[in-house]
Coordinates of C-alpha atoms in Angstrom, one line a residue:
X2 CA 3.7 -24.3 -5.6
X3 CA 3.5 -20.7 -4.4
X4 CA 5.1 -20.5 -1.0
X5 CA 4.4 -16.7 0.4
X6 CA 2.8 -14.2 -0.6
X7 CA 4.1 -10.0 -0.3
X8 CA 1.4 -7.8 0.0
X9 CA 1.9 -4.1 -0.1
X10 CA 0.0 -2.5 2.7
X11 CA -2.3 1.1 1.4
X12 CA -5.1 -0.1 -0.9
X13 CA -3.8 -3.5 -1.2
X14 CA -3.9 -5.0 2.5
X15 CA -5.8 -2.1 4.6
X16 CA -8.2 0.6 3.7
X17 CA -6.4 3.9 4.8
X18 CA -8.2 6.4 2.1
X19 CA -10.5 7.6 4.9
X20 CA -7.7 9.3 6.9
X21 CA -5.6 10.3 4.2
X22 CA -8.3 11.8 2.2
X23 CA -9.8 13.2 5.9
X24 CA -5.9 14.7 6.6
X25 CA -6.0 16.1 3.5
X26 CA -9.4 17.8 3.8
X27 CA -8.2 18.7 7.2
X28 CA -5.2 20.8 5.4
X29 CA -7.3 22.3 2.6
X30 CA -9.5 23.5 6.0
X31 CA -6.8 25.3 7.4
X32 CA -6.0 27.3 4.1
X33 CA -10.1 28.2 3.5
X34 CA -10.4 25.7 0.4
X35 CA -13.5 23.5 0.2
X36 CA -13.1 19.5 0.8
X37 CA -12.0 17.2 -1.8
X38 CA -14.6 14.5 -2.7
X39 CA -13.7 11.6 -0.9
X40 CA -14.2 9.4 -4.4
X41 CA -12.2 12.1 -6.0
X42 CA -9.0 11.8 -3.4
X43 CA -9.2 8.3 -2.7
X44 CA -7.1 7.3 -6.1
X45 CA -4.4 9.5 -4.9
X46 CA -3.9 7.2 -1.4
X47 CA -1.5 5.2 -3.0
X48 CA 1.0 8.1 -3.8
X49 CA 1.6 9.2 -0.6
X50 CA 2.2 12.7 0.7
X51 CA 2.9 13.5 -2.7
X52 CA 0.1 11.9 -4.6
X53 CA -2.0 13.6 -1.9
X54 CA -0.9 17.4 -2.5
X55 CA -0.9 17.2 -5.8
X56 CA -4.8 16.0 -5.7
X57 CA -5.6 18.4 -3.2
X58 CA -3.6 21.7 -3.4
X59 CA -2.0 20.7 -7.2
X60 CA 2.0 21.2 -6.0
X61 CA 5.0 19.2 -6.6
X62 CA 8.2 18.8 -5.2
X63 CA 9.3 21.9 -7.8
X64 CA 7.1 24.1 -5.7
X65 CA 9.2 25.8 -3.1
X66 CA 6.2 25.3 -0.6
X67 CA 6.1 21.9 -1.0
X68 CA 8.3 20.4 2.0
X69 CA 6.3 22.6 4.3
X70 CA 3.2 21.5 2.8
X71 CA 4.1 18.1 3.4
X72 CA 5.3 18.3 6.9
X73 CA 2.1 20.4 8.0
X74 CA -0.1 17.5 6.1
X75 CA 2.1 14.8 7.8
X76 CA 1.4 16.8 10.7
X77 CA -2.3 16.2 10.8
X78 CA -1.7 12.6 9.4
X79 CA 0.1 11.4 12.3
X80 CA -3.1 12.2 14.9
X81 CA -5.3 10.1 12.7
X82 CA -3.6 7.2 10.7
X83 CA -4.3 4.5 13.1
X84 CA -8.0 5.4 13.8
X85 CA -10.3 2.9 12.6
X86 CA -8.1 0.9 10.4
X87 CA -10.1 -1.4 8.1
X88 CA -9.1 -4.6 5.9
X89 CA -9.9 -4.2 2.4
X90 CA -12.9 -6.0 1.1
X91 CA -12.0 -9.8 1.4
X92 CA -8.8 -9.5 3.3
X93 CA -9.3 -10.9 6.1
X94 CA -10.7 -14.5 4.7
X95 CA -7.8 -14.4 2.2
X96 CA -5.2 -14.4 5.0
X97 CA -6.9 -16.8 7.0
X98 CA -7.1 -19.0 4.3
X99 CA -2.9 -18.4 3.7
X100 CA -2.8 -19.2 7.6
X101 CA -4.6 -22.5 7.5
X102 CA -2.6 -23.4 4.6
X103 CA 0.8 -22.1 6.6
X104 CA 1.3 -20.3 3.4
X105 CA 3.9 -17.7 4.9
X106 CA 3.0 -14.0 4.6
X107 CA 4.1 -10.4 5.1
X108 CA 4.3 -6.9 4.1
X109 CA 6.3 -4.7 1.8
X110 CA 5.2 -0.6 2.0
X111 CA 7.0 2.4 0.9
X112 CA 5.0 3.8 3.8
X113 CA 7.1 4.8 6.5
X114 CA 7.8 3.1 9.2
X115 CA 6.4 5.4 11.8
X116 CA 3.2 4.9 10.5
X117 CA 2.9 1.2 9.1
X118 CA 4.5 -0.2 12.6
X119 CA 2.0 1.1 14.7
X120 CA -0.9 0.1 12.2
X121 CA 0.1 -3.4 11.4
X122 CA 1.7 -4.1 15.1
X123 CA -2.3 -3.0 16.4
X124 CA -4.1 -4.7 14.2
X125 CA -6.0 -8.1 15.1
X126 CA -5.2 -10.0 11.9
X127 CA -2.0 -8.3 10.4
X128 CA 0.0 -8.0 13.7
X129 CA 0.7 -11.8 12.8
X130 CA 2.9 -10.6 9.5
X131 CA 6.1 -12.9 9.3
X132 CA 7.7 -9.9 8.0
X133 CA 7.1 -5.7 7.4
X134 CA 9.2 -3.8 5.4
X135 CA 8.4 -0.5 5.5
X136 CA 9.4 2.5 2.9
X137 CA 12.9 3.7 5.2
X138 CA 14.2 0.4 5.9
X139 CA 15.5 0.3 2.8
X140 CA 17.6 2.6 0.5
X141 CA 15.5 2.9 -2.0
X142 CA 11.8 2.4 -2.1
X143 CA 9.3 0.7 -4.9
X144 CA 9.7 0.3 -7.7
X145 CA 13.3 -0.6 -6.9
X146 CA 12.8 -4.3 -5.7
X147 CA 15.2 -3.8 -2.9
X148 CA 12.5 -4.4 0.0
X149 CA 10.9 -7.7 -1.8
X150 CA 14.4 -8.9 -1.8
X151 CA 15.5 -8.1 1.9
X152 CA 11.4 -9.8 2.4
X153 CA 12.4 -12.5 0.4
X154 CA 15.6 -13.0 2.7
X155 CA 14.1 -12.8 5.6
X156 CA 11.5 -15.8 5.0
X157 CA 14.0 -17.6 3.3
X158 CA 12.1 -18.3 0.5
X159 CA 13.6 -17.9 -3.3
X160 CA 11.7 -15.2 -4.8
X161 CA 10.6 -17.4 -7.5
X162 CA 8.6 -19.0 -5.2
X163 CA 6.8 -15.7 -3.6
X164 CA 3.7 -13.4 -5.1
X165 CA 3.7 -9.7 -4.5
X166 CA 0.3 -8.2 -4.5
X167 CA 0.1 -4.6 -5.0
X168 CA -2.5 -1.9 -6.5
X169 CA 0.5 0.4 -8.7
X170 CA 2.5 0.1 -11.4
X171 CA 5.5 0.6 -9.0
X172 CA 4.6 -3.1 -7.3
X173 CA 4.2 -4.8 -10.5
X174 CA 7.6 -3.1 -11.4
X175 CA 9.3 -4.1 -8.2
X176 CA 7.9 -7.4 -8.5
X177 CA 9.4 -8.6 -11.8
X178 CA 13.0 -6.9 -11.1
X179 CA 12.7 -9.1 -8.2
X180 CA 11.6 -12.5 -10.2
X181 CA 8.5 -12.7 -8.1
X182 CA 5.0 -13.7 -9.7
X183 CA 3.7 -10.1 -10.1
X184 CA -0.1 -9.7 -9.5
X185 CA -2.2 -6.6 -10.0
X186 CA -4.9 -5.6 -7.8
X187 CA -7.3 -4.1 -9.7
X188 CA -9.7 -3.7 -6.3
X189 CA -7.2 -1.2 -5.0
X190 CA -6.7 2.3 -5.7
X191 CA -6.6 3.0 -9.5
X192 CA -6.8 5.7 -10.9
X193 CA -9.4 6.7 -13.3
X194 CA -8.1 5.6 -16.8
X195 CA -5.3 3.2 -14.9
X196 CA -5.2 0.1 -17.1
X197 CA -3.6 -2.7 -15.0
X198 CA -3.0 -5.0 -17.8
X199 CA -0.4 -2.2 -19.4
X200 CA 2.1 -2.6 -16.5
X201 CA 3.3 -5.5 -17.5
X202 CA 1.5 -7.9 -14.4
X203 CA 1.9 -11.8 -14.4
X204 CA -1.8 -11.9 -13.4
X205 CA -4.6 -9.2 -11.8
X206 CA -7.1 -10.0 -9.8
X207 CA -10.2 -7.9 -9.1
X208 CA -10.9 -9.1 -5.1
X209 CA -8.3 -11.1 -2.8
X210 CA -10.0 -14.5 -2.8
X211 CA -8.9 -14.4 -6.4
X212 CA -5.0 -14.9 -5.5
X213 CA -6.2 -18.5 -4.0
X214 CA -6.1 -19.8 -7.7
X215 CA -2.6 -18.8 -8.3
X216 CA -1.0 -20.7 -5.3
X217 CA -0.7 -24.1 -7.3
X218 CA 1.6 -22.0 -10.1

């Protein structure tokens, strides 16, 4: 019997594609380049600041403008993240239904923890996390399992005994180094061509109310 679940936060818990895309298209603005598509920018939420400038301005972190480019784009993020913060599809019911069962649950994000504090401490339904661990509170982020382990400590559950839901192939990787029931959520942010069942998940799921099944394992 399952006895918490770990979610990661972007694409997994909350919906935050409409500011990041929007931040992104705010950037491209200031440097005369058209908008993104959202559809086209919204795979790339997952990645980060990264993800994000690659998709919109195609720069790594070779590119000698790409620390600036990521401080002006965090910049612009920072006025926006918390502004109309949606659940994902299905959320909402899902950890309901964990809360009537007192199924323990909580959050592991390589989002830092600027950001994710303020969104999860505001929100109606996820201020009630047992735990957040954010991208800087440890030393090294997904897919080292480090934060599902320091999670997995501070509910005091065996990790055995603990799903981690997450929409990348960094999750499912964190998941198994840390001996946790990896699960796949295929109603996140994949990218075109992203096959879930090649990165080596336990189980995928294609909407929350899905995990429900696997709490018996």
């Amino acid at each position: 019997m399952m006895k918490a679940v770990l979610f990661d936060l972007d694409g997994t818990l909350i919906d935050s594609a409409p500011q990041l895309v929007g931040a992104l298209n705010q950037l491209r603005k200031q440097y005369d380049l058209p908008p993104i598509p959202f559809l086209v920018g919204r795979p790339f939420a997952s990645h980060g600041a990264a993800g994000l400038l690659k998709a919109g301005f195609n720069m790594d972190k070779n590119d000698p403008l790409f620390d600036a480019r990521v401080q002006e784009f965090l910049d612009i993020y920072k006025e926006v993240f918390n502004q109309n913060i949606q659940c994902m599809e299905g959320i909402e019911e899902l950890i309901n239904t964990l809360n009537l069962r007192k199924i323990s649950w909580g959050i592991v994000t390589n989002k830092a923890r600027k950001f994710a504090q303020p969104i999860v401490s505001s929100h109606p339904l996820l201020k009630h996390t047992s735990c957040l661990i954010a991208g800087d509170d440890v030393k090294l982020p997904k897919p080292s399992p480090e934060g599902l382990m320091k999670a997995s400590q501070l509910l005091s559950i065996k990790p055995s005994d603990i799903i981690y839901l997450g929409d990348d192939k960094r999750d499912v990787m964190a998941a198994n180094d840390a001996s946790m029931v990896s699960m796949a959520a295929r109603y996140g942010y994949l990218e075109a061509g992203d096959d879930a069942k090649s990165w080596g998940a336990q189980h995928i799921i294609d909407k929350p109310s899905d995990l429900l099944a696997y709490l018996s394992l």
